[in-house]
mmCIF file of C-alpha atoms and ligand atoms in Angstrom:
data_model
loop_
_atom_site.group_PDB
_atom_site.id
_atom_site.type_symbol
_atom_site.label_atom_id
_atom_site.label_comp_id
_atom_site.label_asym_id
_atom_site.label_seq_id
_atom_site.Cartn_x
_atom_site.Cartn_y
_atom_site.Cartn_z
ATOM 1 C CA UNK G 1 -21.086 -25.143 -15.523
ATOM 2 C CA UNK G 2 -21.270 -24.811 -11.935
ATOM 3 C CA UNK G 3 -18.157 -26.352 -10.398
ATOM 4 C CA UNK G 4 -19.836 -25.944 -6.786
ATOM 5 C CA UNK G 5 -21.600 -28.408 -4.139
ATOM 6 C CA UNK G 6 -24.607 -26.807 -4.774
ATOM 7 C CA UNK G 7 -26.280 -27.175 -1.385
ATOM 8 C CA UNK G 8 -23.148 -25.483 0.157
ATOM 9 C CA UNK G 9 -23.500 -22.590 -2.703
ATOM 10 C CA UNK G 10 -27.135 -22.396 -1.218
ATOM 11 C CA UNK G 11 -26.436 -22.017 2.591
ATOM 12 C CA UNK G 12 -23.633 -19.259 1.809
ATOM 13 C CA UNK G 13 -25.472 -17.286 -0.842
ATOM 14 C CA UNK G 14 -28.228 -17.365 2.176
ATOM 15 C CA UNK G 15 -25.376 -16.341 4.541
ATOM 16 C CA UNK G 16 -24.568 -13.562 2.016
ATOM 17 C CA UNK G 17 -27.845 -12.327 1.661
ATOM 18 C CA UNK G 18 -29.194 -12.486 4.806
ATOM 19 C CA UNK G 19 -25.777 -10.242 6.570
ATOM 20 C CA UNK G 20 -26.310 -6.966 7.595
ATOM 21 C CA UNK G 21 -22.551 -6.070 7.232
ATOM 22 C CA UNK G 22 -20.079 -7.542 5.437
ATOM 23 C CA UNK G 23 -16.296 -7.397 5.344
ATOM 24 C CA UNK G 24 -14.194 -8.414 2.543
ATOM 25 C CA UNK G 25 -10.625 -9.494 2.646
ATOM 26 C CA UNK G 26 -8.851 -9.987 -0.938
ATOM 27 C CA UNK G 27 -5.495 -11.072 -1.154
ATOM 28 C CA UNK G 28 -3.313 -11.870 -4.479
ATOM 29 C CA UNK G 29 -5.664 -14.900 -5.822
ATOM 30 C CA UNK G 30 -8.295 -12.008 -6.922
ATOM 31 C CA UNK G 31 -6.039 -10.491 -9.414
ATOM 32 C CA UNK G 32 -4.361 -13.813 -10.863
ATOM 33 C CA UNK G 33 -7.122 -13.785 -13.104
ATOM 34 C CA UNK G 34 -6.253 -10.888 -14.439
ATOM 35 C CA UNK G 35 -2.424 -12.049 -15.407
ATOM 36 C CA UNK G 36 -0.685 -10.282 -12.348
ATOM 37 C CA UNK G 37 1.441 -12.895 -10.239
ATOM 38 C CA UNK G 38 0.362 -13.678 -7.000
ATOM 39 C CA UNK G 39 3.317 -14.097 -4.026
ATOM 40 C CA UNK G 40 3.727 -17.704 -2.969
ATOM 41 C CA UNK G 41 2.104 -19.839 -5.829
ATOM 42 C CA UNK G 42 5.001 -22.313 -6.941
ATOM 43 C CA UNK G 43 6.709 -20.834 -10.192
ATOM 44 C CA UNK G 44 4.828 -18.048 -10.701
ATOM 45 C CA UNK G 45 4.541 -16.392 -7.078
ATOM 46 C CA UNK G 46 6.649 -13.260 -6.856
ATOM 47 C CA UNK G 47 8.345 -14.986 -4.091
ATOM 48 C CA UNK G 48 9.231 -17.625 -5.482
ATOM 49 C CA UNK G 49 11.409 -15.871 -7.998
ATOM 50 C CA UNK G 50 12.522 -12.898 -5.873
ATOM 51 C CA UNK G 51 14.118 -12.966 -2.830
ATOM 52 C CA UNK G 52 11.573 -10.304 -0.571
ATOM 53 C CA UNK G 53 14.436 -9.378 1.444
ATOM 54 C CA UNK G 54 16.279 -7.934 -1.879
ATOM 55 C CA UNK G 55 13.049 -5.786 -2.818
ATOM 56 C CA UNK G 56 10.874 -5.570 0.396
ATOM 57 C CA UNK G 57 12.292 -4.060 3.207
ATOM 58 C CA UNK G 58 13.618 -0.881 4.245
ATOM 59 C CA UNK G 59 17.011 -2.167 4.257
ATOM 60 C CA UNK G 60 16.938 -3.450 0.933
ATOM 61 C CA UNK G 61 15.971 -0.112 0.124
ATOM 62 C CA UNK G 62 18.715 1.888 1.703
ATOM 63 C CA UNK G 63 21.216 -1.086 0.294
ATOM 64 C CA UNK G 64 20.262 -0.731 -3.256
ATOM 65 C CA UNK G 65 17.299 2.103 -4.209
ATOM 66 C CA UNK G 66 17.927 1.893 -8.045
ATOM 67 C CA UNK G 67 17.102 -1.705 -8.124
ATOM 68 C CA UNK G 68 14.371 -1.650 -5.362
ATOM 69 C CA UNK G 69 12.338 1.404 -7.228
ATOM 70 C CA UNK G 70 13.256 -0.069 -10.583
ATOM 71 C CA UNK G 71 11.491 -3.446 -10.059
ATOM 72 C CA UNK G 72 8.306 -1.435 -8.438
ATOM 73 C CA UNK G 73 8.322 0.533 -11.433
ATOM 74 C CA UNK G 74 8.057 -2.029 -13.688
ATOM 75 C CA UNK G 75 5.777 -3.766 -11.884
ATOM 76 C CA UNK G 76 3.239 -0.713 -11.679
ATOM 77 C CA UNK G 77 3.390 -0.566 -15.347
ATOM 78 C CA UNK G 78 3.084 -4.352 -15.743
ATOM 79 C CA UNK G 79 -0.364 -3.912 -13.389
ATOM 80 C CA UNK G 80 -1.918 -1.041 -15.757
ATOM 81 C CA UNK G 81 -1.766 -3.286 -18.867
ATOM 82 C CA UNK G 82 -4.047 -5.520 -16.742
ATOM 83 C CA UNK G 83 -7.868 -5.368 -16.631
ATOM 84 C CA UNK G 84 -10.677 -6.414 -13.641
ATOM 85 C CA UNK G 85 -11.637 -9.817 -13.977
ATOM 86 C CA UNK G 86 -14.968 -11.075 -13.041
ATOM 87 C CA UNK G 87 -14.196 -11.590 -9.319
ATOM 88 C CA UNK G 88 -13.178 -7.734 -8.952
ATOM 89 C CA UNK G 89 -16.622 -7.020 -10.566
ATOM 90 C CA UNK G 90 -18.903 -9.337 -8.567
ATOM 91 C CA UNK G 91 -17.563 -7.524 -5.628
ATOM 92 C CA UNK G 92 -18.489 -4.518 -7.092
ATOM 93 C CA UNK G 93 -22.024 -5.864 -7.816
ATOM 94 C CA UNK G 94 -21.961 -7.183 -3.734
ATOM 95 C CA UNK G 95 -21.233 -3.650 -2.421
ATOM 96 C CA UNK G 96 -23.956 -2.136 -4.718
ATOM 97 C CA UNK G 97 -26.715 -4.643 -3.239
ATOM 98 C CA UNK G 98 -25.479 -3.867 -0.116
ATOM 99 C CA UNK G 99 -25.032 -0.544 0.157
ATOM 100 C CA UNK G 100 -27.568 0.843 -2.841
ATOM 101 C CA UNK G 101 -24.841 3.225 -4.209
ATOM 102 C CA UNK G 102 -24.195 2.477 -7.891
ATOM 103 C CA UNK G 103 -20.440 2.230 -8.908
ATOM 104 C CA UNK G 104 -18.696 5.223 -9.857
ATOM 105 C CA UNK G 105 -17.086 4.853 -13.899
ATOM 106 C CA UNK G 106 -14.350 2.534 -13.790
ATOM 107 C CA UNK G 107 -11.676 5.186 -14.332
ATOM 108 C CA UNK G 108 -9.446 4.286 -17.115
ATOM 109 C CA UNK G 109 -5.756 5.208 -15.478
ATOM 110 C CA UNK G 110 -4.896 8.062 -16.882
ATOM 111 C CA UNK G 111 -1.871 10.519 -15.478
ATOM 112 C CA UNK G 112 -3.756 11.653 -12.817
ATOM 113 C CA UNK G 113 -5.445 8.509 -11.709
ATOM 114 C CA UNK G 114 -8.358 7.705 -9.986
ATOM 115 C CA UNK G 115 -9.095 9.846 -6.627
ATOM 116 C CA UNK G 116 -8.340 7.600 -3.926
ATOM 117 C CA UNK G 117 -10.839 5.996 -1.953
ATOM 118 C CA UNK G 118 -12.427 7.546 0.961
ATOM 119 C CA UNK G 119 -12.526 5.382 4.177
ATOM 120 C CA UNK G 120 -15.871 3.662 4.464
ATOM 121 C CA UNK G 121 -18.383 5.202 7.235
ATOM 122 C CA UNK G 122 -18.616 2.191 9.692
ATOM 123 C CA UNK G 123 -22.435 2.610 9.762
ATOM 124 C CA UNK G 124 -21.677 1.455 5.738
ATOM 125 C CA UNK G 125 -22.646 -2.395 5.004
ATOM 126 C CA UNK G 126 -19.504 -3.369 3.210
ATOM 127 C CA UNK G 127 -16.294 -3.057 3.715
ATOM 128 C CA UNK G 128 -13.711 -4.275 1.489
ATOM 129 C CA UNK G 129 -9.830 -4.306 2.699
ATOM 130 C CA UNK G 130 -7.359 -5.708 0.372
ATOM 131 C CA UNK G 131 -3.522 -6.640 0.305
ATOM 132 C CA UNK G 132 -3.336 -6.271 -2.991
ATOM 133 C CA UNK G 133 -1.689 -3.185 -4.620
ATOM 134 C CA UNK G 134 -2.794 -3.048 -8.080
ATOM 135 C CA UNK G 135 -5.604 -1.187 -7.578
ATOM 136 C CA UNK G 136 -7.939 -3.312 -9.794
ATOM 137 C CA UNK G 137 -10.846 -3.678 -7.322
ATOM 138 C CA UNK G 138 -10.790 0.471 -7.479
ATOM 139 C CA UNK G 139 -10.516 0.085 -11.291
ATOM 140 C CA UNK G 140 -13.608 -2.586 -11.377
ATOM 141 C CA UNK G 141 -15.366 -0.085 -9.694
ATOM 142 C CA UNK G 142 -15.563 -0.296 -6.081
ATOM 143 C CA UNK G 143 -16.351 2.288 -3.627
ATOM 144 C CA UNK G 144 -15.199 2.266 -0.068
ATOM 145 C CA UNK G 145 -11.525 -0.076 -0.543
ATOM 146 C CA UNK G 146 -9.266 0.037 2.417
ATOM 147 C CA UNK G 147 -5.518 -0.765 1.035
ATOM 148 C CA UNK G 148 -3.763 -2.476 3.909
ATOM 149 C CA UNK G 149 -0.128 -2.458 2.243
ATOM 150 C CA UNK G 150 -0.517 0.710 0.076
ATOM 151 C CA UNK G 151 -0.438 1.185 -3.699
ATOM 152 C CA UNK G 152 1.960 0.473 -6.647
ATOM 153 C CA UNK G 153 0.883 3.800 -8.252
ATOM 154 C CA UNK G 154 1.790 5.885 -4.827
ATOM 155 C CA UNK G 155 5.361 7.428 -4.216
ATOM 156 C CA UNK G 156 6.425 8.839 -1.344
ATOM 157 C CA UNK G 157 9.915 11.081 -1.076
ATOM 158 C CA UNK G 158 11.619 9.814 2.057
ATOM 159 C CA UNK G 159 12.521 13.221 2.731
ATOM 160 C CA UNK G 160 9.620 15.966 2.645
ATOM 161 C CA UNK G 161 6.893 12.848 3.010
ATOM 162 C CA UNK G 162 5.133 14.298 -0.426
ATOM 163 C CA UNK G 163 3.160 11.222 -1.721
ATOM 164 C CA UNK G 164 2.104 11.438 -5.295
ATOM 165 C CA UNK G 165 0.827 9.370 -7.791
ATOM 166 C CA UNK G 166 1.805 7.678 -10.900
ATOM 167 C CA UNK G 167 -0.048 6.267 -13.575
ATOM 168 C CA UNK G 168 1.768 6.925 -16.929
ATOM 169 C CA UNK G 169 4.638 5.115 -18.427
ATOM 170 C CA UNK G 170 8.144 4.150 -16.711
ATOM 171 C CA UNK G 171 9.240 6.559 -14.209
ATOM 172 C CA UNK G 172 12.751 5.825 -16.330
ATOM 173 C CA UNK G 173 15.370 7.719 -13.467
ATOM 174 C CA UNK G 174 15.882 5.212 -10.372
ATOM 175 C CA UNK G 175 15.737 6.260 -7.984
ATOM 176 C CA UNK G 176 13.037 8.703 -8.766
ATOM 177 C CA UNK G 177 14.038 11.998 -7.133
ATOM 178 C CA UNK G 178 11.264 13.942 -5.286
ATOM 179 C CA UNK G 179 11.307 18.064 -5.940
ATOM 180 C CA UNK G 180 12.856 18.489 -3.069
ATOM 181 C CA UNK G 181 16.137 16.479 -4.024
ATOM 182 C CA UNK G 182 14.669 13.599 -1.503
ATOM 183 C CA UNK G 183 14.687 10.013 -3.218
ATOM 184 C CA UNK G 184 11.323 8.443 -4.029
ATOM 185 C CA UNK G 185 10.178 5.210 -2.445
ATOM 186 C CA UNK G 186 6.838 2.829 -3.579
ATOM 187 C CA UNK G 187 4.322 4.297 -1.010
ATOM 188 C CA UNK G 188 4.174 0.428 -0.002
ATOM 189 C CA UNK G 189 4.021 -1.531 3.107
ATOM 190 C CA UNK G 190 7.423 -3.359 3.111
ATOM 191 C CA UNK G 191 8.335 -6.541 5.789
ATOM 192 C CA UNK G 192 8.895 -4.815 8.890
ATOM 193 C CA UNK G 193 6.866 -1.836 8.061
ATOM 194 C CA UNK G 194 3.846 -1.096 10.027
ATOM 195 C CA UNK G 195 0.469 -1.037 8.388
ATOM 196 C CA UNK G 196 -1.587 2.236 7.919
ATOM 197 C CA UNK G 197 -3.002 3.276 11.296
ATOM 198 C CA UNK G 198 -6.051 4.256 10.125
ATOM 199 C CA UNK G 199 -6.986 1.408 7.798
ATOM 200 C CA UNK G 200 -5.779 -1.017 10.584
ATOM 201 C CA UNK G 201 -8.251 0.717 12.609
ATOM 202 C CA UNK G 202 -11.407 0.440 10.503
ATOM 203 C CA UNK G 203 -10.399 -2.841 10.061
ATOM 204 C CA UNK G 204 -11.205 -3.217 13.681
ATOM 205 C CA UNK G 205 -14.440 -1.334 13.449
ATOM 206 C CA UNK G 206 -15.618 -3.265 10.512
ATOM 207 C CA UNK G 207 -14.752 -6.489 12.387
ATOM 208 C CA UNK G 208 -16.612 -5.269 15.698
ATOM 209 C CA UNK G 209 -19.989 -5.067 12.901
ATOM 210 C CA UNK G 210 -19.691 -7.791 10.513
ATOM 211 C CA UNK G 211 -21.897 -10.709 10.624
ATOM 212 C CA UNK G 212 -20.582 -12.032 7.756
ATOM 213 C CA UNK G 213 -16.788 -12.301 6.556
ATOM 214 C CA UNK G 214 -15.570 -13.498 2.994
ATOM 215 C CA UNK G 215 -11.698 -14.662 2.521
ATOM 216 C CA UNK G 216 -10.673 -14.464 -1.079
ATOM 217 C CA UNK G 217 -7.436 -15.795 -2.930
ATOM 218 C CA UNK G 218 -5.381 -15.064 0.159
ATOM 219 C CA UNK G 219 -2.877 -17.589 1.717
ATOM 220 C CA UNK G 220 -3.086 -16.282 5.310
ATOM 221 C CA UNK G 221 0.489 -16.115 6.118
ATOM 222 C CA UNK G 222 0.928 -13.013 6.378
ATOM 223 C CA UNK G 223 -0.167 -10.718 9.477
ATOM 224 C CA UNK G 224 -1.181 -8.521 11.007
ATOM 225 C CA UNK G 225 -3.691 -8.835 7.727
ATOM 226 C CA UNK G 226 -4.124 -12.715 8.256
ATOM 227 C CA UNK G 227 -4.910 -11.649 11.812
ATOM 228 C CA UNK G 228 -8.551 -10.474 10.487
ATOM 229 C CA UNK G 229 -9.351 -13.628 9.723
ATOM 230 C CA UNK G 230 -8.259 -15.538 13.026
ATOM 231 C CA UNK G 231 -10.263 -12.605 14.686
ATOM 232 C CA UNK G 232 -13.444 -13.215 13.011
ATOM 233 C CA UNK G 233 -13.258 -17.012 13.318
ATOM 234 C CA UNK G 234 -12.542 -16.334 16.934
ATOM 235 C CA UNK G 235 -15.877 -14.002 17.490
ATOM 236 C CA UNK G 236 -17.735 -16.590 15.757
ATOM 237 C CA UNK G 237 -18.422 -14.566 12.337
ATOM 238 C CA UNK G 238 -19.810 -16.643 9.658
ATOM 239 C CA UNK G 239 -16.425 -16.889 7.575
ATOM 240 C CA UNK G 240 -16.417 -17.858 3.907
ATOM 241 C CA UNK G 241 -13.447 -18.651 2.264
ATOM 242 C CA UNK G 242 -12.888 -18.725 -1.694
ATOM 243 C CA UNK G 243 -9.039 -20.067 -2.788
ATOM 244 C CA UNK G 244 -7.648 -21.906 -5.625
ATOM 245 C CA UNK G 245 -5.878 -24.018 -2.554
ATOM 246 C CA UNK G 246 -6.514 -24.866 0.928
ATOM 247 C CA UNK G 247 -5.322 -22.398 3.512
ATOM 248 C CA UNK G 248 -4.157 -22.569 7.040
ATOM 249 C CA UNK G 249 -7.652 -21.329 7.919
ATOM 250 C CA UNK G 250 -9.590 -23.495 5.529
ATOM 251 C CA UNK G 251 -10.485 -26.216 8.654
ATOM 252 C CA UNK G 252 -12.113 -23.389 10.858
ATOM 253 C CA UNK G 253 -14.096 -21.431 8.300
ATOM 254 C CA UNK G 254 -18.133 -21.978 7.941
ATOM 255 C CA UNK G 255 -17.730 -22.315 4.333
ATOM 256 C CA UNK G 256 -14.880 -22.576 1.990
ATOM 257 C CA UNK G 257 -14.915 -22.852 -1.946
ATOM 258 C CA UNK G 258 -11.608 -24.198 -3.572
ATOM 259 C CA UNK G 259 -11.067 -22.549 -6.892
ATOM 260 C CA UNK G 260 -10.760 -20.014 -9.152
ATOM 261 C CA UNK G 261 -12.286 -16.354 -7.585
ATOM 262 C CA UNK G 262 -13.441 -15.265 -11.170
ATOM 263 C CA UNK G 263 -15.882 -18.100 -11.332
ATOM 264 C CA UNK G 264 -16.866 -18.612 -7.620
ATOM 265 C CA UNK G 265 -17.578 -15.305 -6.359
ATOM 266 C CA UNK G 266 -19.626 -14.096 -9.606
ATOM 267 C CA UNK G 267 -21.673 -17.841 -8.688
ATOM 268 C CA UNK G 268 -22.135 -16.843 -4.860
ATOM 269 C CA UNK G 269 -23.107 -13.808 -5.561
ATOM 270 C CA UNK G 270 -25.798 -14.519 -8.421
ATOM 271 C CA UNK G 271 -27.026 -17.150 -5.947
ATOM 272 C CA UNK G 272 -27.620 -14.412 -3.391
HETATM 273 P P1 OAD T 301 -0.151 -15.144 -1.690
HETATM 274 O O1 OAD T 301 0.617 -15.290 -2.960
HETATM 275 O O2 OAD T 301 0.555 -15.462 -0.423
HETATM 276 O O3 OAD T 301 -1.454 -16.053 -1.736
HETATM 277 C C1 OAD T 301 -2.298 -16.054 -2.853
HETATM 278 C C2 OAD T 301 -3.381 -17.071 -2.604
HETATM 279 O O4 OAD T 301 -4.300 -17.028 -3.700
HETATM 280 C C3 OAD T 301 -2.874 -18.515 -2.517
HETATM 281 O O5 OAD T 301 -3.474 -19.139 -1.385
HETATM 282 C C4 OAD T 301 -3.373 -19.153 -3.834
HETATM 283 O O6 OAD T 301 -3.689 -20.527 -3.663
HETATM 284 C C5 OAD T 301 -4.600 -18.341 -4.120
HETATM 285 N N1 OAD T 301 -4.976 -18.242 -5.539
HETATM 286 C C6 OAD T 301 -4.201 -18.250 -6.635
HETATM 287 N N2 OAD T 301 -4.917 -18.066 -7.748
HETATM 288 C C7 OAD T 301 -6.211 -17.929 -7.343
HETATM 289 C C8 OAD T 301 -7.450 -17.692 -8.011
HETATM 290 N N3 OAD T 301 -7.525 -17.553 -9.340
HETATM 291 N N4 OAD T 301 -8.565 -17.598 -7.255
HETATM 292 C C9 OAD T 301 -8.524 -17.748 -5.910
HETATM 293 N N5 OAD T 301 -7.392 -17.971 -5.228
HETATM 294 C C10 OAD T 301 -6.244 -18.043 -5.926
HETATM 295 O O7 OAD T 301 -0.745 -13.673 -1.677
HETATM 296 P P2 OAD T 301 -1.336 -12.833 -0.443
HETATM 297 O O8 OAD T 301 -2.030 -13.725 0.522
HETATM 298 O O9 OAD T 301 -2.096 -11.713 -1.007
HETATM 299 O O10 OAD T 301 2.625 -8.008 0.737
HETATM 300 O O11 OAD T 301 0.001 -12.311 0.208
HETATM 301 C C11 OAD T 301 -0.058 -11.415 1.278
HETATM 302 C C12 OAD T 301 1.039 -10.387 1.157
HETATM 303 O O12 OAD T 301 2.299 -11.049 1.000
HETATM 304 C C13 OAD T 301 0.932 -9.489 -0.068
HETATM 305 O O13 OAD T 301 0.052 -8.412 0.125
HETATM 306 C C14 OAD T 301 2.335 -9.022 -0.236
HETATM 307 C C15 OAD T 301 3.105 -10.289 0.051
HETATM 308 O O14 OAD T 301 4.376 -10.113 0.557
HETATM 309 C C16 OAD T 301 3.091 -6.805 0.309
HETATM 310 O O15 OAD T 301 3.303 -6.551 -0.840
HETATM 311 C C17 OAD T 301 3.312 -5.838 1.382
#
């Protein structure tokens, strides 16, 4: 059943299909689908039974590293019991149209993992950043993904800077201890952190190109990532938005769908 005004689904699959570039923001609401909490729903958000300033920040960190790591930990296994849902894939299918480059194999995570993402060419057609760090949209398949807040599977020893992955089970010493004798830290953008320089950057160059920008399952409230959004509303992008509730952005968007990602997006995108 199609839960969608249909004449709206029109106009934005015409949006979709008519844009020369695209940009993609995905927050939490992408992967709920798949059975990973998002941040601020009520009862299940991860902040709404965790206190961020006990698990994300540097000084919560340097207060406590066995129980900081240890949580990460168990949340990076947690992630890699969970699969792509069909959101994650109709993104895939999106950047495929756009770009004509089939999907590489959705890599099963295996020790190794899969090779990270290189940074999308800005002459490419899509661009899709996320907040999220389970790595599912790389695991549904997509190409170019631009991680604003890093990767659950990345480590980085806070001494000789060696980041590594991790895709196997429990880490099981916490703090993990780098070869060097350095302690271990998520490779994760924490509050108070900066974001990656260079994904923050072709952020801005994707922005500068899009005609078109698409706001999934993300409340907004956090920035500078939220700050993509107010920029493309402000340049006058065609912004659609697709949450299971309204956002602080929902009144100044050109489209938005309330519900569930899995079932919209796979909709818009057929439509296109
Ligand atoms: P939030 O938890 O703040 O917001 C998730 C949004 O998804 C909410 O607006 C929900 O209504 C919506 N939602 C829930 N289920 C959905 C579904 N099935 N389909 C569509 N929408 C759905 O998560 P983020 O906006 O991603 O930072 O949070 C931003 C950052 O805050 C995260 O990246 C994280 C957190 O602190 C770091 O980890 C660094």
């Amino acid at each position: 059943m199609n839960p969608l005004d249909d004449a709206q689904l029109a106009h934005a699959a015409a949006l979709l299909r008519d844009a020369h570039h695209v940009m993609v923001l995905t927050g939490a609401g992408i992967s709920a689908e798949s059975g990973i909490p998002t941040f601020r729903d009520p009862l299940t958000g991860l902040w709404f039974n965790y206190r961020p300033e006990d698990l994300a920040t540097p000084d919560a960190f340097d207060r406590d590293p066995r129980k900081v790591t240890q949580w990460y930990d168990e949340r990076r296994v947690k992630v890699l019991q969970c699969q792509p849902n069909p959101g994650h894939l109709a993104l895939v299918e999106l950047e495929q149209r756009l770009t004509g480059e089939r999907a590489g194999p959705s890599p099963a995570p295996t020790r190794a993992g899969p090779s990270p993402a290189p940074a999308a060419p800005t002459t490419s057609r899509f661009h899709l950043f996320t907040q999220n760090v389970d790595r599912l949209h790389q695991r549904a398949g997509s190409r170019n993904v631009l991680e604003l807040h890093g990767a659950l599977e990345s480590w980085r020893c806070t001494q000789c800077g060696l980041v590594q992955e991790e895709w196997g089970d429990l880490l099981g010493q916490y703090p993990p201890r780098c070869h060097c004798g350095g302690i271990r830290r998520p490779d994760i953008v924490w509050f108070g952190e900066p974001l990656p320089t260079r994904v923050l950057d072709a952020a801005q160059q994707a922005l500068m190109c899009c005609d078109l920008f698409l706001a999934v399952g993300t409340s907004g409230q956090v920035y500078p990532a939220a700050g993509l959004i107010d920029q493309a509303i402000l340049s006058n992008t065609a912004v659609i938005e697709i949450n299971a509730e309204p956002t602080p952005f929902t009144p100044h968007v050109t489209h938005h769908f309330r519900g569930k990602a899995g079932q919209i997006l796979p909709l818009l995108i057929n439509a296109t």
